[in-house]
Short mmCIF file of C-alpha atoms and ligand atoms in Angstrom, two decimals:
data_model
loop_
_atom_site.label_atom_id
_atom_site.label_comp_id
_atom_site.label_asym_id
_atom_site.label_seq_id
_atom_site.Cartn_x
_atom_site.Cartn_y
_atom_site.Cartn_z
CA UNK A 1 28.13 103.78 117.36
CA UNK A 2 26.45 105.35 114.39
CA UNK A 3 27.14 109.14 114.74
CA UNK A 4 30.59 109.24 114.76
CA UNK A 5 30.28 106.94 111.70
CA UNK A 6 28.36 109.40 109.96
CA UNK A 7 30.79 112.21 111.08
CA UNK A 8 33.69 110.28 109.39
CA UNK A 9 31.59 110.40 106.41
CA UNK A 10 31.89 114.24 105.96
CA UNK A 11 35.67 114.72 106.39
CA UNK A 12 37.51 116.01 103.39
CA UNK A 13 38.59 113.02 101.91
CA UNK A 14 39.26 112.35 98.72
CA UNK A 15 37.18 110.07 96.59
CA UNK A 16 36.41 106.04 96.82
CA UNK A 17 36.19 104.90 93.20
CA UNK A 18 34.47 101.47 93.57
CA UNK A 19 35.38 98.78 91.52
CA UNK A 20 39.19 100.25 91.16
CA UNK A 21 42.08 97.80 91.06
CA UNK A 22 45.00 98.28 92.70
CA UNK A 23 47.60 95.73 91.49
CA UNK A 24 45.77 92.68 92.57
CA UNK A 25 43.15 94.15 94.80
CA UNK A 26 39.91 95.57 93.87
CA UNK A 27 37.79 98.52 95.81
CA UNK A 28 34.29 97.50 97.12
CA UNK A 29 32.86 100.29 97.66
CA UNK A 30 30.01 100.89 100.16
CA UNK A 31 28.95 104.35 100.90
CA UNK A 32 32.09 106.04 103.17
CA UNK A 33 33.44 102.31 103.60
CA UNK A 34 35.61 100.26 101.34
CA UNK A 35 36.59 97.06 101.59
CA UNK A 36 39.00 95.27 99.09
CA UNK A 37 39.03 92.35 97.26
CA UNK A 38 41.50 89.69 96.25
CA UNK A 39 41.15 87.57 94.14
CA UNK A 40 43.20 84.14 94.41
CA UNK A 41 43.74 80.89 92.85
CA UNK A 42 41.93 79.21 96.75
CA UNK A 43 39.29 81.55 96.26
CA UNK A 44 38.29 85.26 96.65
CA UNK A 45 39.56 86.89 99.66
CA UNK A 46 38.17 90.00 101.02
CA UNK A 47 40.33 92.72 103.31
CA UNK A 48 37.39 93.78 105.53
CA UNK A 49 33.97 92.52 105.25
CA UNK A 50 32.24 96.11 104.52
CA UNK A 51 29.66 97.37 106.08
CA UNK A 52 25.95 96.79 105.12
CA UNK A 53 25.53 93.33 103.94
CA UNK A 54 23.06 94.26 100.74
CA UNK A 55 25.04 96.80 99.69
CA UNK A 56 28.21 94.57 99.96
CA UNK A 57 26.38 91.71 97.97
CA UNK A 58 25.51 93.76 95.28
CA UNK A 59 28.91 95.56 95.21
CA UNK A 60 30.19 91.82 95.25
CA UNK A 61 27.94 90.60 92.16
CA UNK A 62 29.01 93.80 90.35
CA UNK A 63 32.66 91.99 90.15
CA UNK A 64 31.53 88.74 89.42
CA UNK A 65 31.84 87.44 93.48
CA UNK A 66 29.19 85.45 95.45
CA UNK A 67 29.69 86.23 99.29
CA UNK A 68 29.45 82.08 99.72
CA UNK A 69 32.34 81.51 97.26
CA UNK A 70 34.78 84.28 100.08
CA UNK A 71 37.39 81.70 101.76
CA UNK A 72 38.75 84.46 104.25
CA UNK A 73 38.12 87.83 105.72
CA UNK A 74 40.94 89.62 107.05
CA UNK A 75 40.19 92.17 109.37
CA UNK A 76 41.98 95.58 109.56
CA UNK A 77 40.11 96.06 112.40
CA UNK A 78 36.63 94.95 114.35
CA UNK A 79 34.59 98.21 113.60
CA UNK A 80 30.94 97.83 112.74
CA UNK A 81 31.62 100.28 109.69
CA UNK A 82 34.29 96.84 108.52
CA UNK A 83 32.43 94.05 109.91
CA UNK A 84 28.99 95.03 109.55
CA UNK A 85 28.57 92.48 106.56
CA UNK A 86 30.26 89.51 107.97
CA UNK A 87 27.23 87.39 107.92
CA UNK A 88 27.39 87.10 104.10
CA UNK A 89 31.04 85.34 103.73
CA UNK A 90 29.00 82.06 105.24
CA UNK A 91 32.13 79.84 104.14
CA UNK A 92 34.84 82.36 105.04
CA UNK A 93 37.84 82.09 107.93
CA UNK A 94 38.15 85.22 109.78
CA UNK A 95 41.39 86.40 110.16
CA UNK A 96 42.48 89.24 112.65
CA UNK A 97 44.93 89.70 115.14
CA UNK A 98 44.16 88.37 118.85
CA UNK A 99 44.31 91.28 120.30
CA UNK A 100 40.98 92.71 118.26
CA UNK A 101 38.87 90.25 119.77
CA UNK A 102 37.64 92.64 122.77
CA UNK A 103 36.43 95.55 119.88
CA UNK A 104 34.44 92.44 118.23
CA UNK A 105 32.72 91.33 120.93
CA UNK A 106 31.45 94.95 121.80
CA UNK A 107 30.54 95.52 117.92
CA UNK A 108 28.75 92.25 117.09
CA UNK A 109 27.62 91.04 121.04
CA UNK A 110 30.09 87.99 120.88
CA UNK A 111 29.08 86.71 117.51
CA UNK A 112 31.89 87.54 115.82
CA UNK A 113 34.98 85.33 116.82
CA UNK A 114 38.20 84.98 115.08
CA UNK A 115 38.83 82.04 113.68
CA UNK A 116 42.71 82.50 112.35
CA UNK A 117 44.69 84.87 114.44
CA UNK A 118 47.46 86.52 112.70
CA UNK A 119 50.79 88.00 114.33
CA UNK A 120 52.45 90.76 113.75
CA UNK A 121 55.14 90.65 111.04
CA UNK A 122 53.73 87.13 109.80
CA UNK A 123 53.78 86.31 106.15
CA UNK A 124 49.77 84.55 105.23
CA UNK A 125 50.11 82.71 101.73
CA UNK A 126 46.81 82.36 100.54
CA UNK A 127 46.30 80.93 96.95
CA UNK A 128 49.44 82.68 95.18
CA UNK A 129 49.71 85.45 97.47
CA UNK A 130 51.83 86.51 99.93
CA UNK A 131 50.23 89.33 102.45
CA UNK A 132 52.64 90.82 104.51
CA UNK A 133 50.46 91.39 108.49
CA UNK A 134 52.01 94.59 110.40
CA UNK A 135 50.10 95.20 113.70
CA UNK A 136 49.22 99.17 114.42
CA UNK A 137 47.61 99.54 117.40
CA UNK A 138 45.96 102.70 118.44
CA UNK A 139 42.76 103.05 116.38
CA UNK A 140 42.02 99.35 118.44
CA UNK A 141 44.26 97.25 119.84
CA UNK A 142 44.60 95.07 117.24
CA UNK A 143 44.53 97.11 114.12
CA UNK A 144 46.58 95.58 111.16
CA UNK A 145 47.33 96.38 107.89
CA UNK A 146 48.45 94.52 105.30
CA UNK A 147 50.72 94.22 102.61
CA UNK A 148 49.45 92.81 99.25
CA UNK A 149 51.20 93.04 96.01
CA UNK A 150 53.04 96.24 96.45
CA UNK A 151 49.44 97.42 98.12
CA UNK A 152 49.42 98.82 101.62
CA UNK A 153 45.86 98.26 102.97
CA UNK A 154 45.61 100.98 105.71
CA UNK A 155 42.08 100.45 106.99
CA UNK A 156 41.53 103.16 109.52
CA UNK A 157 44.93 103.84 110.54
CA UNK A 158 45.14 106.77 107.65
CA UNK A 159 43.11 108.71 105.75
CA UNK A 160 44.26 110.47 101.98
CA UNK A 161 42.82 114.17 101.94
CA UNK A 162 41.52 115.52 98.45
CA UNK A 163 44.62 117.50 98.53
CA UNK A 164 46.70 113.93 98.42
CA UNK A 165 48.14 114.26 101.76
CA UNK A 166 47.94 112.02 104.74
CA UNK A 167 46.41 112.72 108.23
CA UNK A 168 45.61 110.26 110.74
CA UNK A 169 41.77 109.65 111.45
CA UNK A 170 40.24 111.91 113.78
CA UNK A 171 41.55 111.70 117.19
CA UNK A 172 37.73 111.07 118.64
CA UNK A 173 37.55 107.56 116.94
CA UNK A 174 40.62 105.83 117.87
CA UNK A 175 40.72 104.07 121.08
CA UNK A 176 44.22 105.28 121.75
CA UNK A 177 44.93 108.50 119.44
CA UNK A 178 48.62 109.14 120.59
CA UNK A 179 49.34 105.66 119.74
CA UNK A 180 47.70 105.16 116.46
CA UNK A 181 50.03 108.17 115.23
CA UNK A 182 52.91 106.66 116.93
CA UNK A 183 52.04 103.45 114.89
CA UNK A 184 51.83 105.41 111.74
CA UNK A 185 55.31 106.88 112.35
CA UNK A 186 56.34 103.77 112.47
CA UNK A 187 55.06 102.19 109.83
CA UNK A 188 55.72 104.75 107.42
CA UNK A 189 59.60 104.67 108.54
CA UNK A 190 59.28 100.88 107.51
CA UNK A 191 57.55 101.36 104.30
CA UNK A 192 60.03 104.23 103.42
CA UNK A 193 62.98 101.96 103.69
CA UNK A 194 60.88 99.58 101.35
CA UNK A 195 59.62 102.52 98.97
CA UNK A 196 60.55 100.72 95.65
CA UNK A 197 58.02 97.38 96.88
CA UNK A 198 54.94 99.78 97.77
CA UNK A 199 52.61 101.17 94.56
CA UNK A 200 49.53 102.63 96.70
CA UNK A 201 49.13 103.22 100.42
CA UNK A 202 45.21 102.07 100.48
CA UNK A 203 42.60 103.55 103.19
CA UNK A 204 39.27 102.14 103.24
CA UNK A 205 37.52 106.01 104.03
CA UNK A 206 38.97 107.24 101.53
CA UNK A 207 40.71 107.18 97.78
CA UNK A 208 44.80 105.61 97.54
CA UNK A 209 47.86 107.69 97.10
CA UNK A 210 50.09 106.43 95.04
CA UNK A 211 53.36 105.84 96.87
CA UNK A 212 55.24 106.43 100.09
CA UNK A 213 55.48 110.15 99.43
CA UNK A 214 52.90 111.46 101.23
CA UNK A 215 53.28 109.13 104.30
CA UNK A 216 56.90 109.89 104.97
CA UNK A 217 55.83 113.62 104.58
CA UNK A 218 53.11 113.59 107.04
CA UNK A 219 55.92 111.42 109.49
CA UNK A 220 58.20 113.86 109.00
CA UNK A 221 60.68 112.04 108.02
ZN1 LIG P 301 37.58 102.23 112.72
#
């Protein structure tokens, strides 16, 4: 699974700035990867787990965070490239939706095994947030976003270009292309008709747009 991982890497994307907050959420950068962080009053939460687990510990002690003191991963998907450093969060609850549970047990050989599974439209309060879970299946079966703070975590579902627009990722690493751009279509006809809640739209291969612009532009809408 490593060379298309590496392909991803050179795709004209703009920048990831790690360490940059995003209302409430903070980037965690590692190499082509980011995962996000969210801080909360039960604990720091993390929206993927990253990839390598040294360079996600010292990305983590950069910001202050142990990887023991993590009370939940949420998964926007079971990809090595955003579970690769799972092992770290040792007191963490792994939340994904169901249906990712098939790409996990090919990534990690079984070992990784949900231990919260979200649904699709659900409201999670952890601490005092509320993170909105929309299921977009295509890139897996069970890839999610979610909604934090006026922050739309994308994971894989979208990537922002240097020239600040917004493609889908490339149709070779998404189980299901056709639907992961029907899923975006969707979603960004939802998030239009919510455009004064949403502040970034938030991949985690590349930087954020600010906005629902570029989203409803690339859905046509
Ligand atoms: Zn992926």
């Amino acid at each position: 699974m490593l060379s298309p991982i590496l392909l991803l890497a050179c795709a004209n994307v703009s920048d990831i700035e790690d360490g940059r907050q995003l209302n409430s959420v903070v980037t965690v950068k590692d190499w082509f990867t980011s995962a996000y962080l969210l801080p909360t009053d039960a604990g720091p939460v993390m929206i993927d787990a990253g990839y390598r687990s040294r360079n996600m510990t010292g990305a983590l002690a950069d910001q202050g965070v142990d990887p023991a003191d993590v009370v939940g991963v949420l998964l926007t998907h079971g990809h090595t490239d955003h579970i690769g450093a799972v092992e770290i969060y040792t007191n963490a609850q792994l939340y994904a939706l169901p249906d990712e549970q098939g790409i996990l047990d090919e990534e990690s050989s079984g070992e990784v095994v949900i231990d919260v599974p979200l649904t699709d439209g659900e409201i999670l309060t952890i601490g005092q947030h509320s993170i909105e879970v929309i299921g977009v299946p295509g890139h897996t079966p069970g890839s999610a976003v979610f909604l934090i703070d006026g922050v739309v975590l994308m994971g894989d579902t979208a990537l922002v270009t240097k020239d600040g627009t917004i493609e889908p990722p490339d149709e070779k690493y998404s189980e299901d292309p056709e639907e992961a751009e029907a899923s975006l279509k969707v979603l960004a006809e939802a998030l239009q008709s919510r455009s004064d809640e949403i502040d970034w739209i938030a991949p985690a291969h590349s930087g954020p747009t600010a906005g629902v612009d570029a989203l409803v532009e690339f859905a046509g809408l």
